[in-house]
Amino acid sequence: MKSTASFNSDRLKSILLKLTASKIDRKKAADFVNKNPQTLLTLLEWALTPKKRRLYQTAAWVLEFILIYRIEWLQPHFDHFLKKIPKINSESSKRPLSKILYHYVKSKEHFNTLTKKEKLKIITLCFEWILLPSKTATIAFAIKILILFQKEFPWVKENLSDLTTNKILNTRPGLGATLRAIFKK
């Protein structure tokens, strides 16, 4: 006989594999995780799996849907999240994970708990997302994250300015508003 946790993980897998990108579907999956909180760790593991498989991508979509409203749930798992996120290469997973990271660091409560080592790791990751092939949404979240660090690390703004001046970022469609925000501050 299967344990409840195993049954719920199987049920979650089934939900994720049938999931579309619609908000309604993501909400249904998020509601399942909210009602079965023991599945959050499974969802997190799947979302942080670097393989390009539908299950892992949809897990990232649902994780984003949950954590945007309950970002504090990431706190106990943040070290693991930060260790695994650089290995993600699927754009379908990278975008929601970059959004989760943005919401986490924009929270003053969480930002203030970051160590200098964690901050530097996040900054490095964001510059990698900008410089390596990434879609516009992931780059935009990377830039927004970097903006949060520019006061503490002035060289961040200088490097972003250099990237813009060298037209590396200017060639990306849809980044205009994000780039203007950098230079307002």
mmCIF file of N, CA, C and O in Angstrom, residues 131-174:
data_model
loop_
_atom_site.group_PDB
_atom_site.id
_atom_site.type_symbol
_atom_site.label_atom_id
_atom_site.label_comp_id
_atom_site.label_asym_id
_atom_site.label_seq_id
_atom_site.Cartn_x
_atom_site.Cartn_y
_atom_site.Cartn_z
ATOM 1 N N LEU A 131 24.456 37.585 -20.198
ATOM 2 C CA LEU A 131 25.483 37.390 -21.221
ATOM 3 C C LEU A 131 25.311 36.114 -22.033
ATOM 4 O O LEU A 131 25.709 36.056 -23.186
ATOM 5 N N LEU A 132 24.744 35.089 -21.410
ATOM 6 C CA LEU A 132 24.523 33.828 -22.124
ATOM 7 C C LEU A 132 23.162 33.881 -22.813
ATOM 8 O O LEU A 132 22.320 34.702 -22.450
ATOM 9 N N PRO A 133 22.940 33.010 -23.764
ATOM 10 C CA PRO A 133 21.637 33.041 -24.440
ATOM 11 C C PRO A 133 20.486 32.812 -23.451
ATOM 12 O O PRO A 133 20.382 31.759 -22.838
ATOM 13 N N SER A 134 19.710 33.833 -23.263
ATOM 14 C CA SER A 134 18.520 33.778 -22.405
ATOM 15 C C SER A 134 17.437 34.597 -23.081
ATOM 16 O O SER A 134 17.724 35.536 -23.820
ATOM 17 N N LYS A 135 16.218 34.248 -22.781
ATOM 18 C CA LYS A 135 15.104 35.009 -23.351
ATOM 19 C C LYS A 135 14.923 36.317 -22.582
ATOM 20 O O LYS A 135 15.432 36.487 -21.480
ATOM 21 N N THR A 136 14.181 37.209 -23.184
ATOM 22 C CA THR A 136 14.019 38.557 -22.665
ATOM 23 C C THR A 136 13.491 38.577 -21.230
ATOM 24 O O THR A 136 13.977 39.348 -20.404
ATOM 25 N N ALA A 137 12.518 37.761 -20.891
ATOM 26 C CA ALA A 137 11.938 37.785 -19.539
ATOM 27 C C ALA A 137 12.991 37.430 -18.482
ATOM 28 O O ALA A 137 13.068 38.084 -17.436
ATOM 29 N N THR A 138 13.802 36.430 -18.754
ATOM 30 C CA THR A 138 14.845 36.042 -17.806
ATOM 31 C C THR A 138 15.859 37.165 -17.655
ATOM 32 O O THR A 138 16.278 37.501 -16.538
ATOM 33 N N ILE A 139 16.233 37.792 -18.760
ATOM 34 C CA ILE A 139 17.182 38.908 -18.716
ATOM 35 C C ILE A 139 16.582 40.075 -17.940
ATOM 36 O O ILE A 139 17.259 40.710 -17.125
ATOM 37 N N ALA A 140 15.304 40.354 -18.175
ATOM 38 C CA ALA A 140 14.648 41.464 -17.471
ATOM 39 C C ALA A 140 14.650 41.231 -15.964
ATOM 40 O O ALA A 140 14.941 42.152 -15.187
ATOM 41 N N PHE A 141 14.352 40.002 -15.535
ATOM 42 C CA PHE A 141 14.385 39.718 -14.092
ATOM 43 C C PHE A 141 15.816 39.800 -13.560
ATOM 44 O O PHE A 141 16.043 40.281 -12.455
ATOM 45 N N ALA A 142 16.786 39.364 -14.345
ATOM 46 C CA ALA A 142 18.185 39.465 -13.930
ATOM 47 C C ALA A 142 18.563 40.928 -13.718
ATOM 48 O O ALA A 142 19.209 41.271 -12.717
ATOM 49 N N ILE A 143 18.151 41.778 -14.627
ATOM 50 C CA ILE A 143 18.450 43.205 -14.502
ATOM 51 C C ILE A 143 17.762 43.785 -13.266
ATOM 52 O O ILE A 143 18.371 44.534 -12.493
ATOM 53 N N LYS A 144 16.502 43.436 -13.062
ATOM 54 C CA LYS A 144 15.778 43.930 -11.884
ATOM 55 C C LYS A 144 16.456 43.486 -10.588
ATOM 56 O O LYS A 144 16.514 44.246 -9.616
ATOM 57 N N ILE A 145 16.947 42.262 -10.579
ATOM 58 C CA ILE A 145 17.664 41.767 -9.400
ATOM 59 C C ILE A 145 18.945 42.563 -9.201
ATOM 60 O O ILE A 145 19.256 43.011 -8.091
ATOM 61 N N LEU A 146 19.687 42.769 -10.278
ATOM 62 C CA LEU A 146 20.947 43.508 -10.181
ATOM 63 C C LEU A 146 20.725 44.932 -9.685
ATOM 64 O O LEU A 146 21.540 45.467 -8.920
ATOM 65 N N ILE A 147 19.630 45.555 -10.090
ATOM 66 C CA ILE A 147 19.313 46.900 -9.631
ATOM 67 C C ILE A 147 19.222 46.930 -8.104
ATOM 68 O O ILE A 147 19.645 47.897 -7.471
ATOM 69 N N LEU A 148 18.707 45.864 -7.519
ATOM 70 C CA LEU A 148 18.568 45.803 -6.062
ATOM 71 C C LEU A 148 19.922 45.777 -5.353
ATOM 72 O O LEU A 148 20.013 46.138 -4.182
ATOM 73 N N PHE A 149 20.960 45.358 -6.056
ATOM 74 C CA PHE A 149 22.291 45.245 -5.455
ATOM 75 C C PHE A 149 23.200 46.440 -5.769
ATOM 76 O O PHE A 149 24.305 46.514 -5.248
ATOM 77 N N GLN A 150 22.756 47.366 -6.605
ATOM 78 C CA GLN A 150 23.654 48.410 -7.087
ATOM 79 C C GLN A 150 24.111 49.388 -6.006
ATOM 80 O O GLN A 150 25.199 49.945 -6.119
ATOM 81 N N LYS A 151 23.338 49.599 -4.973
ATOM 82 C CA LYS A 151 23.783 50.507 -3.901
ATOM 83 C C LYS A 151 24.916 49.880 -3.096
ATOM 84 O O LYS A 151 25.890 50.538 -2.758
ATOM 85 N N GLU A 152 24.768 48.615 -2.796
ATOM 86 C CA GLU A 152 25.787 47.917 -2.003
ATOM 87 C C GLU A 152 27.031 47.598 -2.832
ATOM 88 O O GLU A 152 28.141 47.573 -2.322
ATOM 89 N N PHE A 153 26.823 47.335 -4.111
ATOM 90 C CA PHE A 153 27.914 46.995 -5.022
ATOM 91 C C PHE A 153 27.859 47.934 -6.225
ATOM 92 O O PHE A 153 27.261 47.595 -7.258
ATOM 93 N N PRO A 154 28.463 49.135 -6.119
ATOM 94 C CA PRO A 154 28.369 50.122 -7.207
ATOM 95 C C PRO A 154 28.868 49.610 -8.562
ATOM 96 O O PRO A 154 28.399 50.066 -9.607
ATOM 97 N N TRP A 155 29.773 48.659 -8.569
ATOM 98 C CA TRP A 155 30.292 48.119 -9.821
ATOM 99 C C TRP A 155 29.209 47.402 -10.630
ATOM 100 O O TRP A 155 29.343 47.239 -11.842
ATOM 101 N N VAL A 156 28.129 46.991 -9.964
ATOM 102 C CA VAL A 156 27.023 46.334 -10.676
ATOM 103 C C VAL A 156 26.419 47.307 -11.690
ATOM 104 O O VAL A 156 26.229 46.967 -12.858
ATOM 105 N N LYS A 157 26.135 48.530 -11.244
ATOM 106 C CA LYS A 157 25.550 49.519 -12.143
ATOM 107 C C LYS A 157 26.522 49.861 -13.269
ATOM 108 O O LYS A 157 26.121 50.001 -14.421
ATOM 109 N N GLU A 158 27.800 49.959 -12.945
ATOM 110 C CA GLU A 158 28.806 50.261 -13.962
ATOM 111 C C GLU A 158 28.833 49.170 -15.040
ATOM 112 O O GLU A 158 28.898 49.462 -16.230
ATOM 113 N N ASN A 159 28.783 47.912 -14.606
ATOM 114 C CA ASN A 159 28.802 46.807 -15.567
ATOM 115 C C ASN A 159 27.528 46.775 -16.412
ATOM 116 O O ASN A 159 27.582 46.484 -17.613
ATOM 117 N N LEU A 160 26.399 47.063 -15.802
ATOM 118 C CA LEU A 160 25.155 47.135 -16.573
ATOM 119 C C LEU A 160 25.230 48.275 -17.584
ATOM 120 O O LEU A 160 24.796 48.129 -18.728
ATOM 121 N N SER A 161 25.798 49.391 -17.165
ATOM 122 C CA SER A 161 25.965 50.523 -18.065
ATOM 123 C C SER A 161 26.866 50.154 -19.243
ATOM 124 O O SER A 161 26.568 50.483 -20.397
ATOM 125 N N ASP A 162 27.948 49.442 -18.956
ATOM 126 C CA ASP A 162 28.857 48.990 -20.019
ATOM 127 C C ASP A 162 28.138 48.070 -21.005
ATOM 128 O O ASP A 162 28.318 48.186 -22.218
ATOM 129 N N LEU A 163 27.328 47.163 -20.488
ATOM 130 C CA LEU A 163 26.589 46.248 -21.364
ATOM 131 C C LEU A 163 25.627 47.013 -22.270
ATOM 132 O O LEU A 163 25.443 46.674 -23.436
ATOM 133 N N THR A 164 25.018 48.042 -21.725
ATOM 134 C CA THR A 164 24.089 48.849 -22.510
ATOM 135 C C THR A 164 24.838 49.681 -23.538
ATOM 136 O O THR A 164 24.441 49.756 -24.699
ATOM 137 N N THR A 165 25.934 50.300 -23.098
ATOM 138 C CA THR A 165 26.739 51.123 -23.996
ATOM 139 C C THR A 165 27.272 50.297 -25.163
ATOM 140 O O THR A 165 27.328 50.755 -26.296
ATOM 141 N N ASN A 166 27.644 49.068 -24.880
ATOM 142 C CA ASN A 166 28.182 48.189 -25.923
ATOM 143 C C ASN A 166 27.081 47.529 -26.743
ATOM 144 O O ASN A 166 27.347 46.634 -27.524
ATOM 145 N N LYS A 167 25.859 47.974 -26.534
ATOM 146 C CA LYS A 167 24.693 47.527 -27.301
ATOM 147 C C LYS A 167 24.364 46.040 -27.131
ATOM 148 O O LYS A 167 23.595 45.492 -27.892
ATOM 149 N N ILE A 168 24.965 45.413 -26.139
ATOM 150 C CA ILE A 168 24.642 44.004 -25.901
ATOM 151 C C ILE A 168 23.184 43.876 -25.478
ATOM 152 O O ILE A 168 22.455 43.019 -25.954
ATOM 153 N N LEU A 169 22.745 44.754 -24.566
ATOM 154 C CA LEU A 169 21.366 44.677 -24.099
ATOM 155 C C LEU A 169 20.405 45.430 -25.012
ATOM 156 O O LEU A 169 19.237 45.090 -25.094
ATOM 157 N N ASN A 170 20.887 46.449 -25.686
ATOM 158 C CA ASN A 170 20.008 47.242 -26.551
ATOM 159 C C ASN A 170 19.465 46.440 -27.726
ATOM 160 O O ASN A 170 18.474 46.828 -28.328
ATOM 161 N N THR A 171 20.108 45.350 -28.070
ATOM 162 C CA THR A 171 19.644 44.537 -29.191
ATOM 163 C C THR A 171 18.530 43.574 -28.782
ATOM 164 O O THR A 171 17.960 42.906 -29.624
ATOM 165 N N ARG A 172 18.235 43.514 -27.505
ATOM 166 C CA ARG A 172 17.189 42.613 -27.017
ATOM 167 C C ARG A 172 15.846 43.325 -27.014
ATOM 168 O O ARG A 172 15.668 44.329 -26.336
ATOM 169 N N PRO A 173 14.878 42.805 -27.745
ATOM 170 C CA PRO A 173 13.569 43.450 -27.756
ATOM 171 C C PRO A 173 12.890 43.346 -26.393
ATOM 172 O O PRO A 173 13.049 42.357 -25.688
ATOM 173 N N GLY A 174 12.168 44.371 -26.021
ATOM 174 C CA GLY A 174 11.388 44.320 -24.791
ATOM 175 C C GLY A 174 12.127 44.717 -23.524
ATOM 176 O O GLY A 174 11.561 44.661 -22.446
#
